[in-house]
Amino acid sequence: MDRLPGFRDFYPEPLPHPNVASADARQYIFDKWRATARLYGFREYDGPPLEPLELYTTKSGAEIVGQLYNFTDKGGREIALRPEMTPTLARMAAAHERNYKKPIKWFAIPQLFRYERQQKGRLREHFQFNADILGETDLAADAELIALLIDTLRSFGLTAADFVIRLSSRNAWQEFFNQRCPDSSKAYAFYQIIDKLERDSADDSRKALDQLGFSLDEINSFITTGAPTAELAAILQNLAARGLAEFVSVDYRVIRGLAYYTGPVFEAFDKKGEFRAIAGGGRYDGLVKLISGGKVDLPALGFGFGDVVLFELLKERGLLPKFDAALDCFCLIEDETLRDDSLNLIQDLRSAGYAVDYSLTPAKSDKQFKRARELGATRTVILERTSAGELSAKIKKPRNSRGKNHRPRRYSRSFRRNLLMRSTERFSSRVENYVKYRPGYPAALVELLQRQCGLAPGAVVADIGSGTGILTELLLKNDAMVFGIEPNGPMREAGERLLAGYPNFHSVNGTAEATTLEDHSVDLITAAQAFHWFNAAKTRQEFVRVLKPGGRVALIWNDRKTDGPFQEAYESLLLAYGTDYAQVNHRNIDVKAIASFFSPNPFASATLPNAQSMDLDGLTGRLLSSSYAPEPGHPNHEPMLRDLRALFATHQVSGQVTFDYDTLVYFGGLSAG
Ligand code: HAM
């Protein structure tokens, strides 16, 4: 049996047929709508999909009433499927407005039903993002809503080249009408004709206008020459102050088809004019009073933004991401005697926040592997029993960037133990993120180390807290002999993997306080992003012991700048969600501590500019590589990522955000104090 015309079936991607809709794209759209609404401080509400018919016959206007799916229910009530959300919102707000501080800022994503003539961009069911403000007469609210609409469109990657908000005024048209026609009962019919001017033929419009006593020419002249009203000018000024002027233009072709609008109105259109309106809204100051039978009088305004045109537009502009099952991990069960242990591991991984799938029934290994790839799993994990009878887990990446199979990576015993431990440290995702997403260091740092700190071919360098090897690699590239001192196992192993090709690299399981290096064996000691973790007194003693006479110490930090809107928002996110950000933030290190470390020797310092541009994956990885970022399973983890996505959506330019850093270097000699 076929589905009803104008309705959609939503399937997970990849889509089985061009004639069906994407459940993944729908979720993607909903996520962006929610994220941007929350950025603007809107709270989510919902109402029933069925309402009394009367709710719409009161004030929505004849057009939408003509499109209602309505019927008499078994109790004899006249009811309708909701064709729009605004009357429901007016009813809900009127019922409990006293419990909410004004202005009320609410959003919803209802599915709406209209028996419309089917055409491009218009179906008989659609999802509509509604954002409304109640209880505010000031035009600042109108501008706030339009800004939200613009930022929502921008969060999908659309730019001023793609869309424009046409701003108009029901008041201006009402005045136009009143000056020429004393019969206010004809006003709604007049608005309807103006609303359809662009879609109807000039002849049809002229005839309809003639009947009401208007000429098409005077209408066209008003549209082309009408100056912005004072209220529109105020909205434009507010938007210009936000840097959003280029997204809006005054356009009196817009009047809005619904009957209840009272003031500024607006619609979003694609710039090429290929699609129907993307979104529309405006002020409706009288609706709450009308729907509450005069009991509650609340000014209100809002917009509705459907998913149908938006989807078509994003598809046409190539702005939809590729969707897959977004699995973090597929567990291969090749040895059926390990199925129970595998199930146990799978449950552990899931409770740590990883999306994991596996074959429910025994299957050939290559079939399981193929399925892992089809599902887009970023890794596979397989349990094996070692010759000593212990369980160990092997992790593989099913494909590399070129889509070929990855060489299986064998992780050390400690790493496998970590994986099986009941701990969110499994996969040491922090380490992976560290490797991929930590900022590097500027070329000027190498020059400084060469000129001032004795970095030269053959020099012996101890890189303390060498971690995943970011600075170490720079030193090795300058032909130094480098000892990477790193106490953290997974970090050290990541460094070893990165630097496996450098014969001059020596990985050492040691600490700053006990490096294991020989007395007076080192020309230069570096510590990048690490000094704040050390016990300064013991470290000092150890450094004096291992440094050659005249040897140098360089303490290095990438200090993320916190000025500018994006950096400030990121900083607030860290303060809100970081487990102990305020305490471990290395910015808390004071120069006095450094001075007393070098004392009695003098030390010098340098500030070198550095930057890191990232896409959303990069920004997420960058955040998760920080020790204060809550891990999967922590209650702050998901909310933090959600907010991060919203933050990215707001601040990205061409899909990238940039962190600016100062690379700070404090350097000098050390002598027994
Ligand atoms: P509307 O102009 O009727 O306004 O609809 C707003 C948006 O919903 C349209 O711009 C379009 O994106 C989408 N839409 C409407 N009808 C269809 C359809 N048949 N198929 C697909 N998409 C459709 C309202 O509904 C107002 N209640 C909006 C509002 C909220 N005003 C104040 N607050």
XYZ file of C-alpha atoms and ligand atoms in Angstrom:
706
model
C 0.000 0.000 0.000
C 1.355 3.447 -0.897
C 1.746 6.321 1.485
C -0.611 9.280 1.182
C 0.354 11.960 -1.357
C 2.222 14.867 0.221
C 3.506 12.718 3.121
C 7.016 11.394 3.586
C 8.672 8.167 4.733
C 11.927 8.874 6.558
C 14.620 6.194 6.103
C 18.148 5.979 7.538
C 20.895 6.682 4.998
C 21.988 5.426 2.541
C 18.530 5.978 1.074
C 16.954 3.011 -0.680
C 15.117 5.170 -3.266
C 15.187 8.825 -4.405
C 11.516 9.040 -3.574
C 11.992 8.748 0.189
C 13.234 11.206 2.791
C 16.357 11.013 4.963
C 15.818 10.453 8.680
C 19.471 11.441 9.218
C 19.094 14.759 7.406
C 15.942 15.465 9.400
C 17.813 14.870 12.649
C 20.693 17.025 11.432
C 18.263 19.871 10.738
C 16.526 19.460 14.114
C 19.868 19.465 15.939
C 20.905 22.760 14.351
C 17.514 24.328 15.023
C 17.709 23.326 18.673
C 21.328 24.384 19.088
C 20.799 27.869 17.659
C 17.549 28.428 19.586
C 19.369 27.548 22.791
C 22.207 29.935 21.909
C 19.597 32.677 21.879
C 18.121 31.608 25.218
C 14.915 30.025 23.859
C 13.269 27.178 25.800
C 11.548 24.252 24.126
C 7.800 23.617 24.438
C 5.303 21.419 22.622
C 1.549 21.008 22.389
C -0.917 18.430 21.054
C -1.050 17.632 17.328
C -4.870 17.686 17.492
C -6.672 20.873 18.510
C -10.290 22.085 18.584
C -11.204 23.280 15.082
C -12.263 26.599 16.557
C -8.672 27.433 17.472
C -7.949 28.018 13.785
C -11.253 29.421 12.603
C -10.857 32.263 15.144
C -8.019 34.231 13.594
C -5.713 32.316 11.258
C -7.622 33.357 8.140
C -9.655 31.645 5.452
C -6.668 30.311 3.506
C -5.325 28.086 6.232
C -8.820 27.029 7.341
C -9.403 25.851 3.764
C -6.318 23.636 4.123
C -7.301 21.969 7.397
C -7.374 18.253 7.997
C -10.458 18.330 10.227
C -13.045 15.832 11.367
C -15.575 15.066 14.076
C -14.145 12.742 16.710
C -16.006 9.872 18.380
C -17.153 12.222 21.140
C -18.709 14.564 18.576
C -15.973 17.213 18.908
C -14.936 19.255 15.879
C -11.182 18.905 15.727
C -8.254 19.540 13.379
C -4.683 18.381 12.918
C -2.539 21.421 13.646
C -1.691 23.331 10.444
C 0.525 25.792 12.356
C 1.825 26.222 15.890
C 1.032 29.850 16.662
C -2.574 29.417 17.895
C -1.473 26.541 20.179
C 1.320 28.723 21.541
C -1.100 31.601 22.133
C -3.447 29.238 24.004
C -0.629 27.726 26.094
C 0.970 31.071 26.931
C -2.382 32.609 27.901
C -3.119 29.683 30.256
C 0.080 29.965 32.309
C 1.824 33.227 31.413
C 1.904 34.301 35.061
C 4.312 31.499 35.858
C 6.877 32.836 33.410
C 8.999 35.972 33.520
C 8.647 38.202 30.468
C 9.739 38.225 27.812
C 8.893 34.578 27.239
C 11.245 33.118 24.613
C 10.084 29.701 23.462
C 10.709 27.404 20.524
C 9.131 24.204 19.201
C 9.599 21.779 16.303
C 6.073 20.514 15.586
C 4.963 18.411 12.641
C 2.189 20.345 10.877
C -0.494 19.257 8.438
C -2.012 21.291 5.624
C -4.126 19.942 2.788
C -2.208 22.016 0.223
C -1.935 21.709 -3.503
C 1.277 19.730 -3.914
C 4.112 21.721 -5.418
C 7.862 22.140 -5.080
C 8.686 22.975 -1.473
C 5.134 22.441 -0.220
C 3.870 19.115 1.117
C 0.877 18.102 3.202
C 3.021 17.510 6.232
C 6.147 19.317 7.318
C 8.233 19.996 10.379
C 8.461 23.626 11.332
C 10.918 25.325 13.656
C 8.903 27.949 15.553
C 10.582 30.602 17.677
C 8.426 33.201 19.390
C 8.816 35.984 21.939
C 5.825 36.939 24.097
C 5.413 39.913 26.400
C 7.715 42.395 24.658
C 6.549 45.390 22.619
C 10.021 46.797 21.963
C 11.333 46.382 18.434
C 14.513 44.943 19.949
C 12.508 41.695 20.128
C 11.744 41.798 16.393
C 15.436 42.283 15.652
C 16.398 39.489 18.063
C 14.106 37.066 16.252
C 15.391 38.021 12.831
C 18.961 37.617 14.111
C 18.034 34.139 15.344
C 16.604 33.300 11.936
C 19.768 34.545 10.206
C 22.070 32.630 12.551
C 19.997 29.479 12.160
C 20.352 29.709 8.389
C 24.070 30.420 8.773
C 24.543 27.417 11.044
C 23.830 25.243 7.989
C 26.660 26.923 6.082
C 24.369 29.261 4.103
C 25.733 32.762 3.545
C 24.525 36.197 2.475
C 25.060 34.976 -1.091
C 22.455 32.262 -0.522
C 19.569 33.922 1.300
C 17.995 37.230 2.228
C 15.425 38.221 4.833
C 12.818 40.439 3.235
C 11.487 42.776 5.872
C 8.142 44.495 5.546
C 5.351 45.983 7.606
C 1.744 44.932 7.928
C 1.178 48.399 9.455
C 2.438 50.133 6.331
C 0.098 48.066 4.165
C -2.777 48.609 6.589
C -2.258 52.356 6.332
C -2.110 52.080 2.556
C -5.385 50.148 2.612
C -7.150 52.478 5.090
C -6.260 55.563 3.056
C -7.981 54.087 0.030
C -10.751 51.852 1.340
C -13.094 52.571 4.255
C -14.420 48.983 4.414
C -12.072 47.160 6.860
C -13.829 43.829 6.216
C -12.082 43.743 2.843
C -8.603 44.109 4.370
C -7.848 40.377 4.681
C -8.850 39.723 1.043
C -6.559 42.600 0.043
C -3.617 41.180 2.041
C -4.141 37.813 0.384
C -3.835 39.338 -3.077
C -0.625 41.147 -2.138
C 0.726 37.925 -0.563
C 0.234 36.101 -3.878
C 1.410 38.842 -6.265
C 4.630 37.024 -7.053
C 2.933 33.682 -7.623
C -0.249 34.781 -9.475
C -0.309 36.216 -12.991
C -0.464 40.023 -13.334
C -3.871 39.688 -14.996
C -5.360 37.667 -12.149
C -3.952 40.091 -9.569
C -5.203 43.128 -11.509
C -8.723 41.689 -11.720
C -8.843 40.765 -8.033
C -7.537 44.213 -7.041
C -10.009 45.986 -9.343
C -12.846 44.256 -7.516
C -11.634 45.789 -4.256
C -11.155 49.224 -5.862
C -7.331 49.148 -6.133
C -5.088 49.346 -9.170
C -2.106 47.071 -9.700
C -0.006 50.075 -10.733
C -0.471 51.920 -7.442
C 0.431 48.713 -5.588
C 3.573 48.226 -7.675
C 4.572 51.821 -7.165
C 4.176 51.465 -3.381
C 6.305 48.313 -3.468
C 9.104 49.963 -5.435
C 9.130 53.402 -3.811
C 7.806 52.834 -0.249
C 10.379 54.056 2.310
C 11.164 51.979 5.419
C 8.805 52.907 8.262
C 10.348 54.149 11.528
C 9.842 50.692 13.091
C 11.611 48.957 10.195
C 14.454 51.477 10.401
C 14.880 50.663 14.117
C 15.029 46.924 13.386
C 17.566 47.479 10.607
C 19.733 49.572 12.905
C 19.679 46.876 15.599
C 20.674 44.226 13.062
C 23.420 46.456 11.645
C 24.881 46.781 15.158
C 25.221 42.977 15.196
C 26.982 42.997 11.828
C 23.951 41.383 10.182
C 22.845 44.228 7.884
C 23.844 42.406 4.698
C 21.293 39.675 5.361
C 18.197 41.920 5.410
C 16.444 44.189 2.953
C 13.189 46.085 3.173
C 10.793 44.601 0.653
C 7.110 45.509 0.609
C 6.235 42.506 -1.547
C 6.028 40.665 1.769
C 2.783 41.019 3.707
C 2.203 37.446 5.083
C -0.866 35.380 4.273
C -2.023 34.683 7.820
C -4.677 37.022 9.204
C -3.297 37.712 12.674
C -0.129 39.716 11.890
C -0.109 43.281 13.165
C 3.339 44.902 12.741
C 6.722 44.144 11.172
C 6.635 40.963 9.084
C 9.412 39.115 7.276
C 10.193 36.147 5.069
C 13.441 34.383 4.229
C 14.072 33.608 0.566
C 16.880 31.999 -1.384
C 18.708 34.693 -3.342
C 18.393 32.986 -6.705
C 14.613 32.941 -6.320
C 14.391 29.224 -7.120
C 12.450 28.131 -4.056
C 9.323 29.051 -2.123
C 9.750 31.044 1.100
C 12.175 29.322 3.477
C 10.656 30.880 6.593
C 8.218 33.576 7.585
C 6.914 35.425 10.591
C 6.178 38.707 12.270
C 4.310 40.445 15.054
C 0.847 39.322 16.129
C 0.081 41.519 19.120
C -3.679 40.771 19.211
C -3.750 36.967 18.957
C -3.243 35.985 22.607
C -6.023 38.334 23.671
C -8.356 36.956 21.039
C -7.648 33.307 21.810
C -7.928 33.833 25.587
C -11.317 35.509 25.126
C -9.887 38.835 26.271
C -8.472 37.451 29.535
C -4.781 37.816 28.715
C -3.256 40.514 26.582
C 0.329 39.743 25.561
C 2.218 41.268 22.653
C 3.869 38.528 20.622
C 5.992 37.832 17.584
C 7.675 34.854 16.006
C 8.533 32.909 12.901
C 7.986 29.496 11.354
C 10.810 27.835 9.390
C 9.957 24.592 7.587
C 12.209 21.645 6.834
C 11.090 21.070 3.239
C 12.529 24.069 1.394
C 15.536 24.107 3.703
C 16.357 20.510 2.812
C 16.012 21.222 -0.931
C 18.214 24.284 -0.642
C 20.945 22.545 1.376
C 20.934 19.664 -1.065
C 21.184 21.967 -4.047
C 24.079 23.902 -2.497
C 25.901 20.695 -1.447
C 25.712 21.676 2.209
C 24.397 18.410 3.637
C 27.003 16.290 5.391
C 27.453 12.641 4.504
C 25.526 10.557 6.993
C 26.433 7.114 8.261
C 25.717 5.100 11.371
C 28.341 7.167 13.272
C 29.529 4.148 15.186
C 32.579 4.618 17.356
C 33.361 0.965 17.305
C 32.333 -2.383 15.825
C 33.173 -5.406 17.949
C 34.261 -8.383 15.860
C 33.551 -11.772 17.410
C 35.719 -14.219 15.532
C 36.068 -16.754 18.314
C 32.576 -17.740 19.473
C 33.959 -18.981 22.803
C 34.656 -15.308 23.530
C 31.102 -14.125 22.771
C 30.181 -13.678 26.457
C 33.381 -11.773 27.187
C 32.788 -9.695 24.055
C 29.254 -8.879 25.192
C 30.691 -7.803 28.502
C 33.212 -5.552 26.765
C 30.494 -4.125 24.490
C 28.340 -3.220 27.481
C 31.317 -1.588 29.182
C 32.104 0.457 26.104
C 28.498 1.532 25.728
C 28.249 2.585 29.341
C 31.395 4.654 28.790
C 29.492 6.508 26.046
C 30.772 4.774 22.901
C 28.354 3.792 20.126
C 29.127 0.111 19.562
C 27.614 -2.529 17.293
C 28.442 -6.167 16.568
C 27.062 -9.232 14.840
C 24.119 -10.658 16.818
C 24.755 -14.145 15.486
C 27.929 -15.983 14.464
C 29.251 -14.692 11.147
C 32.374 -15.064 9.047
C 35.128 -12.656 9.972
C 35.256 -10.876 6.602
C 31.487 -10.435 6.680
C 31.722 -8.793 10.088
C 34.551 -6.584 8.926
C 32.583 -5.565 5.856
C 29.629 -4.660 8.020
C 31.876 -2.547 10.266
C 32.956 -0.592 7.195
C 29.435 -0.218 5.880
C 28.363 1.188 9.212
C 31.194 3.705 9.126
C 32.692 2.445 12.393
C 35.816 4.425 13.178
C 37.428 1.362 14.766
C 36.959 -2.319 15.284
C 37.835 -4.100 18.478
C 38.362 -7.810 18.822
C 38.982 -9.880 21.923
C 41.665 -12.530 21.774
C 43.076 -14.983 24.256
C 46.856 -14.806 24.554
C 49.055 -17.903 24.828
C 49.225 -17.187 28.581
C 45.422 -17.476 28.678
C 44.804 -13.759 29.263
C 42.198 -11.756 27.376
C 43.481 -8.938 25.260
C 41.770 -6.498 22.946
C 43.065 -5.546 19.527
C 41.943 -2.352 17.909
C 41.966 -1.629 14.209
C 40.835 1.205 12.047
C 38.736 -0.343 9.301
C 39.798 2.203 6.718
C 42.242 4.999 6.282
C 41.653 8.288 4.560
C 42.095 6.660 1.164
C 39.489 4.057 2.045
C 42.009 1.198 2.209
C 42.438 -1.158 5.112
C 44.653 -0.012 7.896
C 47.509 -2.105 9.113
C 46.253 -3.592 12.396
C 47.668 -1.665 15.296
C 48.863 -3.697 18.208
C 48.716 -1.831 21.428
C 50.934 -2.568 24.374
C 49.826 -4.684 27.274
C 49.150 -1.662 29.417
C 46.948 -0.211 26.741
C 44.975 -3.414 26.385
C 44.619 -3.546 30.121
C 43.294 -0.019 30.017
C 40.752 -1.024 27.460
C 39.419 -3.764 29.647
C 39.443 -1.724 32.805
C 36.101 -0.385 33.992
C 37.171 3.125 33.288
C 36.385 5.872 30.875
C 40.079 5.939 29.967
C 39.532 3.087 27.530
C 40.747 3.743 24.000
C 42.605 6.553 25.649
C 40.615 8.824 23.406
C 42.405 11.683 25.088
C 45.685 10.484 23.633
C 44.267 10.075 20.140
C 42.846 13.549 20.330
C 46.114 14.880 21.648
C 48.009 13.437 18.723
C 45.614 14.809 16.170
C 44.405 18.104 17.516
C 46.982 19.801 19.725
C 48.463 22.943 18.232
C 52.011 22.828 16.966
C 54.691 25.436 17.579
C 55.753 28.312 15.326
C 58.978 28.271 13.311
C 60.157 31.212 15.425
C 60.389 28.868 18.419
C 62.959 26.679 16.663
C 64.949 29.787 15.694
C 64.907 30.963 19.304
C 66.029 27.577 20.594
C 68.839 27.569 18.009
C 70.022 31.113 18.707
C 69.595 31.260 22.465
C 69.429 27.732 23.827
C 72.029 25.700 21.990
C 69.748 23.644 19.753
C 72.114 22.376 17.030
C 72.821 19.161 15.136
C 74.163 16.606 17.594
C 73.043 18.526 20.699
C 71.564 16.343 23.419
C 68.092 17.460 24.428
C 65.851 16.148 27.187
C 62.242 16.896 26.343
C 60.427 16.546 29.642
C 56.767 15.585 29.499
C 57.295 14.852 25.819
C 53.761 13.458 25.614
C 52.714 12.501 22.155
C 55.870 14.007 20.673
C 54.736 17.298 19.147
C 57.717 19.402 20.280
C 60.027 16.371 20.273
C 59.560 15.995 16.528
C 60.554 19.618 15.924
C 63.730 19.040 17.918
C 64.498 15.829 16.039
C 64.031 17.575 12.713
C 66.923 19.793 13.786
C 69.122 16.715 14.107
C 69.326 16.817 17.889
C 69.585 13.646 19.939
C 66.376 13.740 21.958
C 65.359 11.880 25.100
C 61.580 12.040 25.421
C 60.790 11.720 29.131
C 57.154 10.775 29.606
C 55.594 9.057 32.625
C 52.146 8.435 31.086
C 52.046 5.083 29.254
C 49.495 5.722 26.501
C 50.988 9.174 25.833
C 54.489 7.753 25.627
C 53.345 5.017 23.269
C 51.660 7.563 21.028
C 54.944 9.512 20.961
C 56.857 6.325 20.149
C 54.541 5.639 17.225
C 54.877 9.165 15.874
C 58.651 9.217 16.189
C 59.430 5.631 15.212
C 61.263 6.857 12.089
C 63.822 9.009 13.988
C 66.926 7.023 15.002
C 67.985 9.898 17.310
C 64.879 9.548 19.445
C 64.981 7.737 22.788
C 61.778 7.162 24.654
C 62.158 7.144 28.433
C 59.668 6.158 31.093
C 60.646 8.824 33.591
C 59.499 11.980 35.308
C 60.757 15.538 35.598
C 61.823 14.804 39.139
C 63.557 11.518 38.174
C 64.541 11.564 34.502
C 66.814 8.445 34.687
C 69.370 10.417 32.600
C 73.060 10.461 33.460
C 74.736 13.286 35.369
C 75.702 16.290 33.207
C 74.705 14.637 29.954
C 72.272 17.157 28.448
C 72.764 20.444 26.525
C 69.168 21.596 26.589
C 66.092 20.717 28.627
C 62.717 21.587 27.141
C 59.338 21.281 28.841
C 56.331 22.125 26.673
C 52.906 22.454 28.269
C 54.260 20.579 31.247
C 56.115 22.652 33.836
C 52.943 23.405 35.808
C 52.582 19.702 36.587
C 56.067 19.370 38.121
C 57.270 19.552 41.712
C 59.426 22.649 41.155
C 62.014 22.061 43.902
C 62.714 18.419 43.041
C 62.646 19.129 39.319
C 65.163 21.923 39.758
C 67.583 19.586 41.570
C 67.168 16.967 38.861
C 67.709 19.462 36.025
C 70.880 20.799 37.669
C 72.087 17.213 37.960
C 71.553 16.227 34.321
C 72.494 19.530 32.615
C 75.993 19.931 31.199
C 77.803 23.045 32.427
C 76.353 25.990 30.508
C 73.282 23.927 29.568
C 69.971 25.693 29.077
C 66.368 25.169 30.123
C 63.382 26.326 28.036
C 59.890 26.237 29.522
C 57.289 26.542 26.777
C 53.541 27.045 26.668
C 51.009 27.587 23.948
C 48.879 30.156 25.699
C 45.452 30.295 24.092
C 44.250 33.861 23.777
C 40.897 34.508 25.347
C 39.876 37.772 23.730
C 37.484 37.915 20.784
C 33.930 36.540 20.671
C 34.792 32.952 19.739
C 37.616 32.619 22.275
C 35.477 34.184 24.996
C 32.621 31.788 24.310
C 35.042 28.841 24.382
C 36.505 30.043 27.661
C 33.005 30.232 29.203
C 32.347 26.693 28.010
C 35.509 25.448 29.749
C 34.584 27.235 32.935
C 31.043 25.825 32.783
C 31.914 22.206 32.031
C 35.628 21.644 32.716
C 36.128 19.257 35.603
C 38.801 21.381 37.272
C 39.616 23.932 34.597
C 39.964 26.844 36.981
C 42.559 24.942 39.047
C 44.725 23.314 36.385
C 44.495 26.023 33.745
C 48.187 26.595 33.092
C 47.540 30.304 32.846
C 47.455 30.102 36.610
C 51.193 29.663 36.543
C 52.867 32.842 37.681
C 56.091 34.259 36.449
C 57.274 34.479 40.051
C 57.331 30.684 40.249
C 59.401 30.595 37.076
C 61.758 33.273 38.399
C 62.304 31.372 41.609
C 62.926 28.210 39.580
C 65.751 29.844 37.597
C 67.044 31.864 40.572
C 69.773 32.855 41.232
C 70.304 32.836 37.449
C 68.506 35.392 35.335
C 66.062 34.163 32.703
C 64.671 35.647 29.506
C 61.262 35.320 27.956
C 59.729 35.609 24.497
C 56.194 35.733 23.166
C 55.737 34.268 19.693
C 52.487 34.400 17.699
C 50.899 31.073 16.832
C 47.498 30.012 15.420
C 45.479 26.874 14.802
C 42.490 26.631 12.439
C 40.054 23.788 12.905
C 36.855 22.366 11.531
C 34.208 21.011 13.928
C 35.982 17.662 14.303
C 39.212 19.490 15.025
C 37.624 21.728 17.613
C 35.954 18.754 19.297
C 39.202 16.803 19.338
C 41.085 19.844 20.609
C 38.663 20.196 23.519
C 38.684 16.487 24.352
C 42.486 16.424 24.398
C 42.489 18.699 27.449
C 42.830 17.020 30.804
C 39.970 19.075 32.258
C 37.454 18.097 29.530
C 34.940 15.628 30.993
C 35.241 12.208 29.343
C 32.441 10.109 27.805
C 30.233 8.838 30.606
C 30.699 11.984 32.693
C 27.365 13.849 33.065
C 28.949 17.029 31.649
C 30.343 15.323 28.549
C 27.292 15.370 26.288
C 26.021 18.837 27.304
C 29.536 20.202 26.745
C 29.726 18.740 23.232
C 26.248 19.968 22.437
C 27.228 23.477 23.465
C 30.481 23.181 21.569
C 28.611 22.345 18.379
C 26.391 25.372 18.851
C 29.424 27.519 19.541
C 31.090 26.280 16.376
C 27.924 26.882 14.368
C 27.866 30.472 15.498
C 31.502 31.366 15.053
C 32.657 29.308 12.087
C 33.731 31.073 8.947
C 33.796 28.814 5.879
C 33.626 25.800 8.161
C 36.648 26.811 10.290
C 37.338 28.490 13.590
C 40.749 29.744 14.666
C 42.480 29.731 18.005
C 45.165 32.350 18.360
C 47.969 31.529 20.730
C 50.959 33.214 22.228
C 53.770 30.713 22.365
C 55.452 31.746 25.622
C 59.072 30.765 26.204
C 60.976 31.268 29.454
C 64.619 30.292 29.103
C 67.963 30.509 30.856
C 70.719 28.570 32.581
C 70.482 26.753 35.899
C 73.084 26.420 38.605
C 73.059 24.680 41.962
C 71.181 27.176 44.090
P 3.753 30.145 7.344
O 4.314 31.211 6.464
O 2.439 29.588 7.022
O 3.786 30.730 8.820
O 4.806 28.965 7.372
C 6.134 29.216 7.737
C 7.076 28.295 6.977
O 6.638 26.946 7.105
C 7.135 28.521 5.486
O 7.975 29.580 5.172
C 7.650 27.184 5.015
O 9.039 27.065 5.326
C 6.954 26.223 5.927
N 5.724 25.687 5.327
C 4.480 26.204 5.391
N 3.614 25.421 4.731
C 4.312 24.387 4.234
C 3.991 23.227 3.469
N 2.762 22.965 3.081
N 4.987 22.383 3.144
C 6.247 22.628 3.550
N 6.607 23.677 4.283
C 5.662 24.553 4.618
C 3.279 30.101 9.929
O 2.938 28.953 9.955
C 3.280 30.956 11.150
N 2.473 30.285 12.178
C 4.702 31.216 11.574
C 4.792 32.031 12.809
C 5.243 31.605 14.007
N 4.449 33.286 12.935
C 4.654 33.670 14.196
N 5.136 32.663 14.839
